[in-house]
Tab-separated table of C-alpha atoms and ligand atoms in Angstrom:
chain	number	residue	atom	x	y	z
A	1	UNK	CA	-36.632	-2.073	-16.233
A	2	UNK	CA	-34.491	-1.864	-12.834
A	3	UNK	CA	-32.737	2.059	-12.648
A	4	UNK	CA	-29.283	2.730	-11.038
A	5	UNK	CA	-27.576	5.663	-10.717
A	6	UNK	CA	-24.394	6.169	-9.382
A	7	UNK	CA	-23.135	9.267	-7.316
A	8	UNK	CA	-19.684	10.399	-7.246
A	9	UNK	CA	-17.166	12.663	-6.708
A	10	UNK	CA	-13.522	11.768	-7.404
A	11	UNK	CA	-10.597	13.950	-8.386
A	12	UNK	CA	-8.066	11.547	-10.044
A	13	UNK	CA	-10.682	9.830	-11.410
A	14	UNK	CA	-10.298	6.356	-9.134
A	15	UNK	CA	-13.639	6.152	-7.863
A	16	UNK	CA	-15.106	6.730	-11.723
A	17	UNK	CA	-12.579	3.478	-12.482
A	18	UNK	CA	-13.988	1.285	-9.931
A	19	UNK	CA	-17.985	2.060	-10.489
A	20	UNK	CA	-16.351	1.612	-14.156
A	21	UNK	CA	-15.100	-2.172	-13.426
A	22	UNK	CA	-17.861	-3.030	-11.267
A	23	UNK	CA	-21.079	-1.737	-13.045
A	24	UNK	CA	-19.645	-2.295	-16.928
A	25	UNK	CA	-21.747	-4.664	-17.244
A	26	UNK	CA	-24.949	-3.495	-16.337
A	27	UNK	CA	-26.247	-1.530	-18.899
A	28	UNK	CA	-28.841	-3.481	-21.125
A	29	UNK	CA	-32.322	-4.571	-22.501
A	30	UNK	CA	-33.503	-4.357	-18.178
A	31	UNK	CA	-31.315	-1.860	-16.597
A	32	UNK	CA	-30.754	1.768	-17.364
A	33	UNK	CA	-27.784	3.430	-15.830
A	34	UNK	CA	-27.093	6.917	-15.105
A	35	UNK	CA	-24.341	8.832	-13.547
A	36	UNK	CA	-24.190	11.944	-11.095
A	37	UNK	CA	-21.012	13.721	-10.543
A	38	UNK	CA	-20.891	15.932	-7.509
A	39	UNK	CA	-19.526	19.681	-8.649
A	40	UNK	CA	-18.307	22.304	-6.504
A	41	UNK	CA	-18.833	25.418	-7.014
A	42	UNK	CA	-14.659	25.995	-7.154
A	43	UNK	CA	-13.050	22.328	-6.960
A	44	UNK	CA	-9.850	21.656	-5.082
A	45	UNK	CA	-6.865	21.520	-7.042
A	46	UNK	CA	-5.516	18.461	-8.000
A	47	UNK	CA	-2.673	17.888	-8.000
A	48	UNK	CA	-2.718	19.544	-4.769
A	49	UNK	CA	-0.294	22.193	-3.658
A	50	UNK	CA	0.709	21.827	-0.168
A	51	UNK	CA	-0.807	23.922	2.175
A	52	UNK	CA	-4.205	23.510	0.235
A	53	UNK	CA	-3.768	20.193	1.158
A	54	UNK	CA	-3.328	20.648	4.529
A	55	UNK	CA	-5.570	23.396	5.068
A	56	UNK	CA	-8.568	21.006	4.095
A	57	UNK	CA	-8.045	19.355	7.256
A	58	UNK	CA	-10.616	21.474	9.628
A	59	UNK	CA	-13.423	21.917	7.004
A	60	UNK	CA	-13.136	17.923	6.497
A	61	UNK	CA	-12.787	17.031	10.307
A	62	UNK	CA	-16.012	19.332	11.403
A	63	UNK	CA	-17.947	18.655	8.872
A	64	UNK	CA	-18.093	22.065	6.905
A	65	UNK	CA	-19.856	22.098	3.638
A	66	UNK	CA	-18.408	24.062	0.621
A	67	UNK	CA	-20.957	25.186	-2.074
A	68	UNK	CA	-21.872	22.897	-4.777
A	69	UNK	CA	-23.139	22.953	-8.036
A	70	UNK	CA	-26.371	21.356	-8.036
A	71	UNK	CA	-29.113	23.180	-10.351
A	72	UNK	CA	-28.733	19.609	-12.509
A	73	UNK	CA	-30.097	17.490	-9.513
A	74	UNK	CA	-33.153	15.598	-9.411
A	75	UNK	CA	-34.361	14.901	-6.015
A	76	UNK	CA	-37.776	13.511	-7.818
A	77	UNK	CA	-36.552	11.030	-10.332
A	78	UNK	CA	-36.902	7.698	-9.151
A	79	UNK	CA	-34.106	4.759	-8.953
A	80	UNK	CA	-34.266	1.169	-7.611
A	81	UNK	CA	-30.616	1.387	-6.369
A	82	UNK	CA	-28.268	4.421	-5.926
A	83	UNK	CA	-24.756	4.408	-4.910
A	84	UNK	CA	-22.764	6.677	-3.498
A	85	UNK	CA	-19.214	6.257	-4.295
A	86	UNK	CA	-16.812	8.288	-2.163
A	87	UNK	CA	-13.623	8.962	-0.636
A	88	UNK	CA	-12.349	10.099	2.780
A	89	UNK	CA	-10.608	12.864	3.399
A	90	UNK	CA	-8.601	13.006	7.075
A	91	UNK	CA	-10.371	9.978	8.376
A	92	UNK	CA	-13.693	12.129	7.454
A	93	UNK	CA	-16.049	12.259	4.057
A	94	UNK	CA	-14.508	14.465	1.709
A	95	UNK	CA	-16.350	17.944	1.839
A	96	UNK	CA	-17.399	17.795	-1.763
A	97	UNK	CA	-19.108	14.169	-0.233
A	98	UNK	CA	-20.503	16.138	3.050
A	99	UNK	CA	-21.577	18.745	1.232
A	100	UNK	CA	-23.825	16.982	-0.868
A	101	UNK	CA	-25.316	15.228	1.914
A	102	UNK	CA	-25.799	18.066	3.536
A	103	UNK	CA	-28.040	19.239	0.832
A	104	UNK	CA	-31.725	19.555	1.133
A	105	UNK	CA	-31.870	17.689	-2.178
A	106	UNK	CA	-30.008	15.022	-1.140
A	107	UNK	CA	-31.964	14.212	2.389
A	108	UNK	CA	-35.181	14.640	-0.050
A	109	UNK	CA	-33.812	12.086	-2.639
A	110	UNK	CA	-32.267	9.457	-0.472
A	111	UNK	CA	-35.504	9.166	1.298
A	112	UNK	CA	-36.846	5.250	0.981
A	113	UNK	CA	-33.547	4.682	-1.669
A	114	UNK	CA	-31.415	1.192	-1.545
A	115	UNK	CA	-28.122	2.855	-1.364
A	116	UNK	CA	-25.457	1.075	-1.811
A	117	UNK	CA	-21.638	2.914	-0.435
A	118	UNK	CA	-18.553	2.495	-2.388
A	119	UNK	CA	-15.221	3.708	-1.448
A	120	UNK	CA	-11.888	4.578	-2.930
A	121	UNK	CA	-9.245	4.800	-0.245
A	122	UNK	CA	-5.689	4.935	1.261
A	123	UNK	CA	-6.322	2.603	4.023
A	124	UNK	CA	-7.823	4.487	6.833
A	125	UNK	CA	-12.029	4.869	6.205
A	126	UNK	CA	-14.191	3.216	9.266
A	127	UNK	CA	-14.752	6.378	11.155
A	128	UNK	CA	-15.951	8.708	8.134
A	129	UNK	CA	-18.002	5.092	7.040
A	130	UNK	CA	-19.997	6.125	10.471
A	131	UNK	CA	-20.473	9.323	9.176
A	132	UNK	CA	-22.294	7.776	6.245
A	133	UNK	CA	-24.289	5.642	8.179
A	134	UNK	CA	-25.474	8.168	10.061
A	135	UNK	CA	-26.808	10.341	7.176
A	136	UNK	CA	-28.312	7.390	5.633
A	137	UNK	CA	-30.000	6.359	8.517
A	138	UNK	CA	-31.231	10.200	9.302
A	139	UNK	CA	-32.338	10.453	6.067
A	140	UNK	CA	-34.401	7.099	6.200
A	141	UNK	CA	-32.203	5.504	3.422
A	142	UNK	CA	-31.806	1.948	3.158
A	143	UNK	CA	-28.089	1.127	3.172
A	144	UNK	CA	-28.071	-1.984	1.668
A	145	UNK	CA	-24.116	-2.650	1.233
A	146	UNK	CA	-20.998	-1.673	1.538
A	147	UNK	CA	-17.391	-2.196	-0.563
A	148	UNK	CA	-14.348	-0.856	0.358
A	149	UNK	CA	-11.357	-0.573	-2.135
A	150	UNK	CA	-7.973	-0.043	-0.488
A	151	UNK	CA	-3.965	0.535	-1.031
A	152	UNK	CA	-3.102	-2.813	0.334
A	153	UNK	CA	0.589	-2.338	0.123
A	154	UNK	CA	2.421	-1.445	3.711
A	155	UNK	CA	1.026	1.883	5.491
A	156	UNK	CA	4.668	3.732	5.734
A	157	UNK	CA	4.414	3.135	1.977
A	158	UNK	CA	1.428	3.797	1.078
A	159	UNK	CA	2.012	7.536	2.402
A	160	UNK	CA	4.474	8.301	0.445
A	161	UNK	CA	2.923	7.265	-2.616
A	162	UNK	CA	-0.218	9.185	-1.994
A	163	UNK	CA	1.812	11.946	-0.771
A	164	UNK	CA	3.682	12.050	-4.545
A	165	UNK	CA	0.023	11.366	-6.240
A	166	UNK	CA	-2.064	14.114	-4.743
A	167	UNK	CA	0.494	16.313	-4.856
A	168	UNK	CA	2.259	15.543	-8.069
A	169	UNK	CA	0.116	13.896	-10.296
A	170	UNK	CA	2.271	10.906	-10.365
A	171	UNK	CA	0.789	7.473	-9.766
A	172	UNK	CA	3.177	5.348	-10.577
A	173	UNK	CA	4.817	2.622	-9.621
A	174	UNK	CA	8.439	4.452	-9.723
A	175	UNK	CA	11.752	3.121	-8.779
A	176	UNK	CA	11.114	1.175	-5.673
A	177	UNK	CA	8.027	2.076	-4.952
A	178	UNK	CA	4.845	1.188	-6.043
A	179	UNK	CA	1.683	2.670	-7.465
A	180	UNK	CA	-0.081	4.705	-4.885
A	181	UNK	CA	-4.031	4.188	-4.201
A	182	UNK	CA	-5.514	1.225	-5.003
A	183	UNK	CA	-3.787	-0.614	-7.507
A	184	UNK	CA	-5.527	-1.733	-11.382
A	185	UNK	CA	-5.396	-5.450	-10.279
A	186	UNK	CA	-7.860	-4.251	-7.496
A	187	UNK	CA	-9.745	-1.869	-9.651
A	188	UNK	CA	-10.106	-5.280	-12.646
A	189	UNK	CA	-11.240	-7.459	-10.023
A	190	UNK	CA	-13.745	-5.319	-8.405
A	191	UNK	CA	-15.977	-6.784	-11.527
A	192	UNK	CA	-16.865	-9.583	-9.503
A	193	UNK	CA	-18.445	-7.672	-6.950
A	194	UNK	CA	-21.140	-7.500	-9.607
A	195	UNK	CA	-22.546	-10.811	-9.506
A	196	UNK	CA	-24.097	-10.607	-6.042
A	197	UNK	CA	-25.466	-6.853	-6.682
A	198	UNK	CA	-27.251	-7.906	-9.711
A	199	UNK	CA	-28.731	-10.655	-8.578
A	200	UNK	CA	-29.814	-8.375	-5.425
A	201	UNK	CA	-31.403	-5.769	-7.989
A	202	UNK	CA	-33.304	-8.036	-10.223
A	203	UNK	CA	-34.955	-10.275	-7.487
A	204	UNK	CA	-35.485	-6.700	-5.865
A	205	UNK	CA	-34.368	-8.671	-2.222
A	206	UNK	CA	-31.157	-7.070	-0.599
A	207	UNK	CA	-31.227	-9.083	2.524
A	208	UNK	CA	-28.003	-11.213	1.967
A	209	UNK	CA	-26.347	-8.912	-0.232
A	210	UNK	CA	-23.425	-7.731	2.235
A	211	UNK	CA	-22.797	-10.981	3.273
A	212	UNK	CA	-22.413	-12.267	-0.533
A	213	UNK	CA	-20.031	-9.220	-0.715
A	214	UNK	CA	-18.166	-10.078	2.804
A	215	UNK	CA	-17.634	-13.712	0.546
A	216	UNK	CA	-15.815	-11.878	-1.861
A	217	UNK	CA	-13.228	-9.834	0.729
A	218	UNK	CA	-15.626	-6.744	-0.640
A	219	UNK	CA	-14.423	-5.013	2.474
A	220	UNK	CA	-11.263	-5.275	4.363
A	221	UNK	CA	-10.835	-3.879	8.193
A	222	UNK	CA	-7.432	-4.116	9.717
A	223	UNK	CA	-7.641	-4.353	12.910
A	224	UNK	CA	-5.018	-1.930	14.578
A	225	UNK	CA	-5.368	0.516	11.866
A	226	UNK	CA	-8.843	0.631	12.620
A	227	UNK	CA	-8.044	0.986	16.095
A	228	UNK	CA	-5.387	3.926	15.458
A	229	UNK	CA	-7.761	6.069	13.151
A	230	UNK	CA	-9.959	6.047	16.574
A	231	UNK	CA	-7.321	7.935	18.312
A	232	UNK	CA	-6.278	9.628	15.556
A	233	UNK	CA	-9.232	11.508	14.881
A	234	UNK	CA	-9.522	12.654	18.397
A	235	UNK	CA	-6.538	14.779	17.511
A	236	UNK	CA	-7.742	16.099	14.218
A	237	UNK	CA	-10.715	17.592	16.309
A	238	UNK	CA	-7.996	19.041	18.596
A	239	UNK	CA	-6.022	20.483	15.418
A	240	UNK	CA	-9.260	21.179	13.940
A	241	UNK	CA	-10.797	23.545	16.799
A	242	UNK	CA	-7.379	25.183	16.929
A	243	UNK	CA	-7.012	25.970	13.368
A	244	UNK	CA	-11.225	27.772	12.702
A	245	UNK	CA	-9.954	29.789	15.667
A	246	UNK	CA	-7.922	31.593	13.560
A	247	UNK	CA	-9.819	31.882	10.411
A	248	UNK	CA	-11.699	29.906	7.665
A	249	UNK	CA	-10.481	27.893	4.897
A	250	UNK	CA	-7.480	29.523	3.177
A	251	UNK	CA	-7.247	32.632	5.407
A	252	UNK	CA	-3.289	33.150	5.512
A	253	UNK	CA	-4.129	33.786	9.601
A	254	UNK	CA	-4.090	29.549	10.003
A	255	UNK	CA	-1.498	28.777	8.161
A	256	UNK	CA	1.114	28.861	10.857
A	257	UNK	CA	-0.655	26.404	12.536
A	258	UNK	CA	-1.847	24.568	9.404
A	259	UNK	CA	1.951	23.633	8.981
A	260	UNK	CA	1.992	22.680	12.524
A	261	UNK	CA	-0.150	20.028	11.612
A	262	UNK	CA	1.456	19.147	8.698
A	263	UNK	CA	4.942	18.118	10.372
A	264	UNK	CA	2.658	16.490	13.324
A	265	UNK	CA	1.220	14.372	11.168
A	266	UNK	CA	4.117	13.346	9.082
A	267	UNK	CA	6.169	12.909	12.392
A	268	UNK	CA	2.714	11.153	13.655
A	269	UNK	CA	2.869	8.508	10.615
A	270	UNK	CA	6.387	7.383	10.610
A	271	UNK	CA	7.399	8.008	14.307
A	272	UNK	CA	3.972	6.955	16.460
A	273	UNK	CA	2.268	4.751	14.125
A	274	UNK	CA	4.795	2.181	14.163
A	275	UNK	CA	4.617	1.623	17.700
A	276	UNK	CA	1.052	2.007	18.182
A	277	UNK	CA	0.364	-0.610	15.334
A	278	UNK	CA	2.761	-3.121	17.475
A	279	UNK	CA	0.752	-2.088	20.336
A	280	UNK	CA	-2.702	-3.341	18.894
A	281	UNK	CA	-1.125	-6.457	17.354
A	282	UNK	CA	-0.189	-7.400	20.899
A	283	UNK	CA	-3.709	-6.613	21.721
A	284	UNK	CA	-5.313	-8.641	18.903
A	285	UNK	CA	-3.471	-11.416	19.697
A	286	UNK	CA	-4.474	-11.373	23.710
A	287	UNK	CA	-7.963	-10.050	22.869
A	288	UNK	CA	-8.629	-12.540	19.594
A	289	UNK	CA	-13.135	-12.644	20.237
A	290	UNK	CA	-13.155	-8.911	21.085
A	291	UNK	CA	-11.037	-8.244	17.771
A	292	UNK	CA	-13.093	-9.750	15.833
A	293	UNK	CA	-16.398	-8.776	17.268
A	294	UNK	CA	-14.731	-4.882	16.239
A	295	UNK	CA	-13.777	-6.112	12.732
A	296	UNK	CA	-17.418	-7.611	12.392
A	297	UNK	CA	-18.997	-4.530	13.153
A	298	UNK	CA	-16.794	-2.313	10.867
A	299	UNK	CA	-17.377	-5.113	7.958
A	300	UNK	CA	-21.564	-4.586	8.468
A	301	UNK	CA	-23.807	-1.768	7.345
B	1	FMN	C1	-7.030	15.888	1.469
B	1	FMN	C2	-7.032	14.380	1.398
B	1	FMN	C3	-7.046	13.645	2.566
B	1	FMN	C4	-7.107	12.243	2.505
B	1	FMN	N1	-7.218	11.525	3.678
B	1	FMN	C5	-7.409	10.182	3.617
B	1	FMN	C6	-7.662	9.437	4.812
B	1	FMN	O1	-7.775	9.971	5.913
B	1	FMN	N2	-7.814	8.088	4.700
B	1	FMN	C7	-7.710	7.430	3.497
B	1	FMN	O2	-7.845	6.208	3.487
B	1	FMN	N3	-7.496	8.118	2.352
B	1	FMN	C8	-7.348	9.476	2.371
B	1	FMN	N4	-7.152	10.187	1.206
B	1	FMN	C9	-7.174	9.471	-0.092
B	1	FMN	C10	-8.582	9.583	-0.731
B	1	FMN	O3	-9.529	8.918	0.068
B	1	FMN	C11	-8.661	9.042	-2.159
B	1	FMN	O4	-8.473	7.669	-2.179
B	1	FMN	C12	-7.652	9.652	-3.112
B	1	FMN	O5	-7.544	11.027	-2.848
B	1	FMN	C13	-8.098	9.431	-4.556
B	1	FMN	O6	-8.853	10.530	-5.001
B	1	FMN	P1	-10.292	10.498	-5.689
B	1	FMN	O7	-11.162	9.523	-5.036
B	1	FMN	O8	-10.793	11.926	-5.512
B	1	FMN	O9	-10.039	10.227	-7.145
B	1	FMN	C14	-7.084	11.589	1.246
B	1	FMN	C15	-7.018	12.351	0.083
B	1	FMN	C16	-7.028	13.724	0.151
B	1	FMN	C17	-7.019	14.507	-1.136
């Protein structure tokens, strides 16, 4: 009998969808399933008023825990495989995510584990990836693969639909525009991801399971995205650093400057990312070998 469980913590319910499509099929006669949401204490509101929105920025960036609800936690109980399905909040782990590996119980349980790292994203999720990989590796995890689940439609677009889903409610697809986060097509066909995991877990040898993944497209790095999340979340720190000055996490003394990021990074998105995305085209195209050798590295645990 081979034991998975899956961690998660997902607002709109996306990241429950794809474990959903990918691990359906698991449950049976030789493998027992279980499921652990993350809880905080208060959860974020969802949809997500504005300046809420915004004001998560800092805690996200940094790297500062909220408190959690985790009295239902078993550090002791023993799996073959856990996965940690998560999403990334400005280019960072979502605090609820952080938080949680922050724990004590969680650097006690993840100790020796195959984990296996799922994500449910906009497009932008290499940097916070390293984040994982660091905890995992501190922790003395084995991080035996990696899928990534993206909005594959345009970036410009995919902003605005995110924008009216988080702060809505509405996924969509309305009038022109399609539906925001990663669309049910994606979500379906993340079942075949399953084939190669299973086949990992019952022969209990994870050696080739990320590239049997890589086979399947399981995770897709754009190049000069990539490359503009890099610089991008040099200036979140910036922001960041700027914003604790005045106060923590919903203290009206930030929000000044809380909206200062908000029209930065609006203006950021439609103005500079254009013309830095042109920029690293050129660049792929001139550099092909050192491209690649970046994409590699992103596409490996
Ligand atoms: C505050 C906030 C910031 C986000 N920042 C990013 C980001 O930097 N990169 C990205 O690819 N997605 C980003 N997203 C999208 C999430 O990763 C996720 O796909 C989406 O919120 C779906 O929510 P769920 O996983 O909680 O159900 C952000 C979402 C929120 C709420």
């Amino acid at each position: 009998m081979k034991k998975i469980l899956i961690i998660y913590y997902s607002q709109t319910g996306q990241l429950k969808q794809i474990t959903d499509s990918i691990f359906e099929n698991f449950q049976g006669e030789s493998i027992e399933l279980d499921y652990y949401e993350i809880k905080p204490l208060r959860d974020f509101p969802f949809p997500w008023p504005s300046d809420e929105f915004f004001d998560t920025m800092p805690e996200s960036v940094k790297g500062i825990p909220m408190k959690l609800f985790l009295d239902d936690f078993n550090p002791e109980k023993d799996y073959d495989l856990v996965v940690i399905a998560y999403q990334v909040w400005y280019l960072s782990l979502s605090i609820p995510v952080n938080s949680f590996l922050l724990s004590e119980k969680a650097r006690k349980f993840l100790k020796g584990k195959n984990v296996l790292t799922i994500l449910g994203v906009r497009n932008m999720w290499v940097y916070a990836h390293e984040t994982m990989k660091s905890y995992l590796k501190e922790y003395g995890a084995n991080h035996i693969g990696n899928i990534v689940l993206i909005d594959k439609t345009n970036n410009l677009v995919s902003v605005a639909t995110i924008i009216k889903w988080l702060m809505y409610g509405k996924k969509g697809p309305y009038r022109l525009l399609p539906e925001a986060g990663v669309s049910k097509k994606d979500i379906q066909e993340s079942s075949k991801l399953a084939n190669p995991i299973k086949s990992a877990l019952t022969s209990d040898n994870y050696t080739n399971l990320q590239n049997d993944l890589l086979k399947l497209n399981a995770v897709p790095v754009c190049y000069h995205v990539m490359k503009i999340e890099k610089n991008a979340l040099r200036i979140f720190h910036k922001f960041a650093s700027g914003i604790l000055k005045k106060g923590q996490a919903g203290d009206k003394k930030r929000i000044f400057r809380v909206r200062f990021f908000k029209y930065y990074l609006l203006l950021a998105i439609y103005l500079l990312f254009p013309i830095a995305s042109l920029v690293f085209m050129i660049k792929k195209a001139l550099f092909p070998k050192t491209a690649k050798k970046d994409i590699n590295y992103f596409q490996g645990v």
